[in-house]
XYZ file of C-alpha atoms in Angstrom:
363
model
C 18.477 -5.333 23.505
C 15.339 -3.654 21.641
C 16.290 -2.429 18.367
C 14.206 -0.337 15.951
C 14.595 -0.328 12.360
C 14.413 3.085 10.299
C 15.539 4.090 6.517
C 16.857 7.403 5.089
C 16.340 7.941 1.434
C 18.627 9.614 -0.853
C 16.814 10.710 -4.022
C 19.240 12.024 -6.746
C 18.284 13.137 -10.204
C 19.651 10.820 -13.024
C 20.741 13.947 -15.508
C 23.634 15.828 -14.495
C 24.613 18.148 -12.674
C 22.910 15.885 -10.115
C 20.423 17.157 -7.539
C 19.462 15.751 -4.190
C 15.448 15.963 -2.919
C 15.377 17.893 0.255
C 12.653 19.428 2.194
C 12.531 22.114 4.947
C 10.529 21.614 8.207
C 9.254 24.852 9.774
C 11.078 23.974 13.092
C 13.438 20.808 12.368
C 15.648 22.095 9.731
C 16.444 20.568 6.298
C 15.958 17.342 6.194
C 16.014 14.056 3.963
C 12.901 11.863 3.495
C 13.525 9.251 6.535
C 11.655 7.467 9.058
C 10.444 3.980 10.541
C 10.238 0.906 8.958
C 6.770 -0.768 9.477
C 6.232 -4.394 10.091
C 6.109 -6.418 7.252
C 8.051 -3.673 4.781
C 11.179 -3.792 2.962
C 13.497 -1.134 3.614
C 13.402 -0.028 0.273
C 9.494 -0.084 0.562
C 9.722 2.204 3.646
C 12.025 4.620 1.956
C 9.611 5.115 -1.112
C 6.922 5.281 1.467
C 8.562 7.982 3.265
C 9.579 9.893 0.152
C 6.114 9.832 -0.667
C 4.759 10.816 2.610
C 7.263 13.811 3.082
C 7.565 14.927 -0.205
C 4.782 14.406 -2.640
C 7.238 12.734 -4.946
C 6.488 9.191 -6.179
C 9.563 7.390 -6.645
C 9.932 5.545 -10.048
C 13.269 3.680 -9.568
C 13.753 0.353 -8.086
C 16.127 1.811 -5.211
C 19.424 0.258 -3.786
C 20.541 -0.211 -0.093
C 23.938 1.711 0.011
C 24.298 0.191 3.615
C 23.055 -0.226 7.009
C 24.455 1.933 10.164
C 23.999 0.452 13.919
C 23.707 3.208 16.520
C 23.719 2.555 20.269
C 21.903 5.363 21.985
C 22.996 4.504 25.681
C 20.718 4.174 28.710
C 19.799 7.898 28.762
C 17.979 7.933 25.149
C 15.618 5.714 23.433
C 13.363 5.852 20.558
C 9.713 4.553 20.844
C 9.375 0.925 19.708
C 5.580 1.314 19.493
C 3.011 3.755 20.238
C 2.082 4.220 23.993
C -0.614 6.531 25.582
C 0.591 7.689 29.112
C -1.664 10.143 31.413
C -3.458 11.427 28.042
C 0.075 11.943 26.220
C 0.609 9.637 23.152
C 4.254 8.898 22.496
C 4.517 7.310 19.090
C 6.392 5.163 17.504
C 9.851 5.962 16.238
C 9.919 9.509 18.030
C 13.167 9.781 20.298
C 12.837 10.519 23.923
C 15.039 10.945 27.026
C 14.697 8.080 29.717
C 14.737 9.899 33.257
C 13.950 7.084 35.446
C 13.441 3.764 35.870
C 10.783 1.761 37.940
C 12.285 -2.016 37.994
C 9.357 -3.173 39.857
C 6.893 -2.062 37.411
C 9.280 -2.631 34.526
C 8.589 0.782 33.633
C 10.486 4.007 32.696
C 9.792 7.602 32.886
C 10.651 9.576 29.547
C 10.600 12.873 28.176
C 9.757 14.038 24.662
C 11.257 17.449 23.563
C 10.105 19.238 20.435
C 13.349 21.614 19.291
C 13.573 24.679 17.207
C 16.454 23.685 14.841
C 16.405 27.330 13.735
C 18.059 28.659 16.749
C 21.634 28.061 17.833
C 21.624 26.029 20.127
C 18.328 24.251 19.402
C 15.307 25.641 22.113
C 12.792 23.379 23.390
C 9.491 24.357 22.138
C 7.580 22.141 24.100
C 8.241 18.929 25.992
C 5.867 16.002 27.803
C 6.689 13.482 30.288
C 5.191 10.351 31.242
C 5.442 6.354 32.081
C 5.830 4.018 29.416
C 6.689 0.163 29.801
C 10.458 -0.854 29.428
C 9.423 -3.116 26.622
C 8.245 -0.412 24.562
C 11.708 1.210 24.195
C 14.708 0.812 21.972
C 18.146 1.695 22.722
C 19.665 0.745 19.193
C 18.768 1.823 15.668
C 19.475 0.055 12.700
C 19.304 2.611 9.828
C 18.944 1.644 6.091
C 20.562 4.426 3.655
C 18.321 3.897 0.420
C 19.564 5.569 -3.138
C 17.053 6.192 -5.521
C 18.030 7.475 -8.909
C 15.129 9.220 -10.467
C 14.777 10.152 -14.082
C 12.802 13.353 -13.319
C 13.209 16.747 -14.324
C 13.853 19.222 -11.564
C 10.544 21.223 -10.873
C 10.555 24.303 -8.851
C 10.110 24.105 -4.991
C 6.618 22.864 -3.971
C 4.782 22.336 -0.568
C 3.831 19.105 0.872
C 1.351 19.007 3.810
C 2.337 16.247 6.384
C 2.257 15.711 10.051
C 0.238 18.923 10.698
C 3.491 20.906 8.799
C 4.183 22.682 5.582
C 6.927 20.804 4.059
C 8.921 23.256 1.584
C 10.334 20.636 -0.923
C 12.899 21.296 -3.294
C 16.111 19.745 -5.546
C 19.461 20.925 -4.104
C 22.869 20.473 -6.126
C 24.390 17.349 -4.715
C 27.358 18.085 -2.497
C 28.055 16.509 0.799
C 28.116 20.100 2.108
C 24.519 20.475 1.829
C 23.294 22.396 5.396
C 21.320 19.418 6.258
C 20.038 19.499 10.093
C 22.392 18.394 13.012
C 21.816 17.352 16.545
C 20.047 14.076 17.767
C 19.244 13.191 14.102
C 22.582 14.354 12.503
C 21.366 14.337 8.816
C 24.427 15.991 7.788
C 27.069 13.426 9.389
C 24.588 10.641 7.273
C 25.253 12.623 3.884
C 28.970 12.913 4.698
C 29.659 9.276 5.895
C 27.891 8.166 2.803
C 28.651 10.587 0.410
C 31.697 8.631 -1.411
C 29.428 5.426 -1.493
C 26.588 7.265 -2.785
C 28.660 8.818 -5.992
C 30.007 5.127 -6.642
C 26.500 3.553 -6.527
C 25.315 6.587 -8.436
C 27.933 6.147 -11.187
C 27.340 2.520 -11.310
C 23.200 2.783 -11.780
C 23.720 5.229 -14.703
C 26.657 3.171 -16.371
C 23.850 0.264 -16.496
C 20.686 1.972 -16.550
C 18.419 0.781 -19.390
C 17.767 3.025 -22.440
C 14.720 2.364 -24.329
C 13.736 3.158 -28.087
C 11.703 2.029 -31.076
C 13.684 0.201 -33.831
C 14.337 2.542 -36.564
C 16.904 0.383 -38.791
C 17.368 -3.302 -39.174
C 20.444 -3.369 -37.115
C 18.638 -4.736 -34.447
C 17.224 -7.981 -35.761
C 20.384 -10.156 -35.145
C 20.687 -8.923 -31.977
C 17.163 -10.013 -31.072
C 17.868 -13.400 -32.583
C 20.821 -13.752 -30.468
C 18.584 -13.263 -27.229
C 16.012 -15.591 -28.828
C 18.658 -18.390 -29.091
C 20.157 -17.743 -25.572
C 16.764 -18.350 -24.002
C 16.147 -22.061 -25.071
C 13.882 -22.915 -22.250
C 11.252 -20.259 -23.731
C 12.371 -20.254 -27.341
C 13.343 -23.918 -27.941
C 11.432 -24.492 -31.381
C 13.557 -23.539 -34.754
C 10.600 -22.923 -36.879
C 9.198 -20.551 -34.026
C 12.348 -18.994 -33.753
C 12.710 -17.913 -37.322
C 9.020 -17.233 -37.709
C 9.704 -14.503 -34.622
C 12.976 -13.331 -36.445
C 10.570 -12.358 -39.391
C 8.064 -10.652 -37.209
C 10.560 -8.818 -35.740
C 11.930 -7.342 -38.525
C 8.550 -6.301 -39.843
C 6.788 -5.284 -36.574
C 7.339 -2.067 -34.473
C 9.700 -3.276 -31.686
C 11.076 -1.539 -29.061
C 14.514 -2.247 -27.878
C 16.406 -1.851 -24.444
C 20.376 -1.274 -24.246
C 22.538 -1.343 -21.637
C 25.902 0.150 -22.040
C 24.984 0.538 -25.682
C 24.353 -3.161 -25.923
C 20.576 -4.571 -26.688
C 19.722 -6.769 -23.576
C 15.867 -6.824 -24.531
C 13.079 -6.122 -27.003
C 9.414 -6.261 -27.567
C 7.442 -6.728 -31.032
C 3.839 -5.502 -31.014
C 1.173 -5.739 -33.555
C -1.602 -3.418 -33.556
C -5.113 -5.357 -34.670
C -7.417 -2.980 -34.994
C -7.986 0.654 -33.677
C -8.536 -0.422 -30.114
C -6.510 -3.671 -30.109
C -2.723 -4.612 -30.347
C -0.737 -7.784 -29.051
C 2.738 -8.307 -28.044
C 3.850 -10.997 -30.294
C 7.331 -11.837 -28.695
C 9.331 -10.254 -25.944
C 12.701 -11.551 -24.911
C 15.402 -10.164 -22.259
C 18.665 -11.352 -21.911
C 18.900 -13.718 -19.162
C 21.952 -11.674 -17.319
C 19.231 -9.065 -16.916
C 16.288 -11.100 -15.837
C 14.545 -9.615 -12.607
C 15.878 -5.900 -13.289
C 13.248 -4.124 -14.610
C 13.512 -4.437 -18.325
C 10.651 -6.272 -19.248
C 8.673 -4.149 -17.220
C 10.499 -0.991 -19.195
C 9.497 -2.689 -22.527
C 6.130 -3.090 -21.737
C 5.589 0.363 -20.355
C 7.268 1.851 -23.422
C 5.172 -0.093 -25.670
C 1.910 0.863 -23.833
C 2.677 4.346 -24.360
C 3.203 4.064 -27.995
C -0.169 2.120 -28.122
C -2.369 4.947 -26.042
C -0.816 7.340 -28.085
C -2.600 5.889 -31.110
C -6.171 5.204 -29.178
C -5.234 1.441 -28.631
C -7.494 0.318 -25.576
C -6.938 -3.212 -24.928
C -3.473 -4.960 -25.252
C -3.083 -8.785 -25.206
C -0.220 -11.543 -24.986
C -0.480 -14.941 -25.469
C 1.637 -17.341 -23.560
C 1.858 -21.098 -22.325
C -0.818 -22.001 -19.891
C -0.352 -23.494 -16.284
C -1.658 -26.804 -17.757
C 1.915 -26.807 -19.293
C 4.365 -27.627 -16.399
C 7.236 -25.475 -17.558
C 8.625 -23.544 -14.562
C 9.926 -20.844 -16.956
C 6.488 -20.023 -18.191
C 5.138 -20.071 -14.659
C 7.582 -16.855 -14.057
C 6.240 -15.560 -17.636
C 2.609 -15.717 -16.212
C 3.629 -13.931 -12.778
C 5.447 -11.435 -14.539
C 2.469 -10.580 -16.866
C 0.202 -10.519 -13.996
C 2.551 -8.225 -12.165
C 2.385 -5.629 -15.060
C -1.372 -5.546 -14.975
C -2.385 -8.380 -17.627
C -5.457 -10.788 -16.566
C -5.972 -14.340 -17.663
C -8.936 -14.230 -20.243
C -9.310 -17.727 -22.198
C -7.202 -20.785 -22.445
C -6.942 -22.493 -25.921
C -5.845 -25.999 -25.490
C -4.967 -26.774 -29.065
C -4.386 -23.276 -30.906
C -1.014 -24.044 -31.173
C -0.930 -28.092 -30.247
C -1.998 -30.267 -27.614
C 1.578 -29.931 -26.416
C 1.862 -26.468 -25.865
C -1.507 -25.170 -24.421
C -2.167 -21.396 -25.037
C -3.389 -18.777 -22.576
C -4.686 -15.425 -23.606
C -3.929 -12.553 -21.415
C -5.435 -9.214 -21.657
C -4.845 -5.582 -20.317
C -6.951 -2.418 -20.369
C -4.851 0.536 -21.448
C -7.747 3.100 -21.129
């Protein structure tokens, strides 16, 4: 049986009291950002795209899939698995339709798409279109992923987002399982209720473990930074280098990342001139690798440097001439946050450790 994958996004403010992002459709009621996952997209990427398209908010957090739900629509209901034009009418991918009849010889189905006004009880049909489409273009099962984003944003006044030919009224509303979301064929109120306990639990866990950043203003951080260095021997395995890094951490502006009060990452930066600076050393506890800590540290350092007029940021790391898989990951990370390879220095450190200089334009 054909299946269409969809997403629904719960975008919640990090600060209490928590608020949920919703928007009012002129005829389809109060809604959560939701839509169809496109080919090649992950559910989280699709949810971010839908939030942007329907509300204009650019999601900053990574997102977590709360759960997935499988819905069987039955023989008389379906969703379009692909966009089909029939008799001058376009039935778009992801839209719900009623199946009126089947033509088995032609492997086709007669369908009807209705636009409803949910401002009335019961909803009234505003318009309806019928046409014949291939049976293969229909899905009778929906796999829906529910994605949570915990956003470090300040609640703004309601705003208007133009999308799909409509003006959507976007706003933050106090988080509650009783928010009057649209009901009916796409019962978003039921989606919220069925996921509310899981949403609250994941929200609490995310806030307990979220990374807090600050610029070190006392020497208490030095021991914690040294501990992180020594716990990463694949990156920092030379004793003389560790000692030198610790001295630099004590002298240079150092950004700290904390989780539940514990330092789990740091970045030290040196400004060489009015226009240029360098990341001297960065370390993230291995337990927090690939959780956004390094990216957050780099972004904090960049903001600090931009405020001081710095336009160029560099970092030196092992070049690909060295076989280290760990430093291959390091180069991949720096490319991901916007650095570009500039020049290789085979003997700057020594012949066994060829140096690659990478740079980023801060603007």
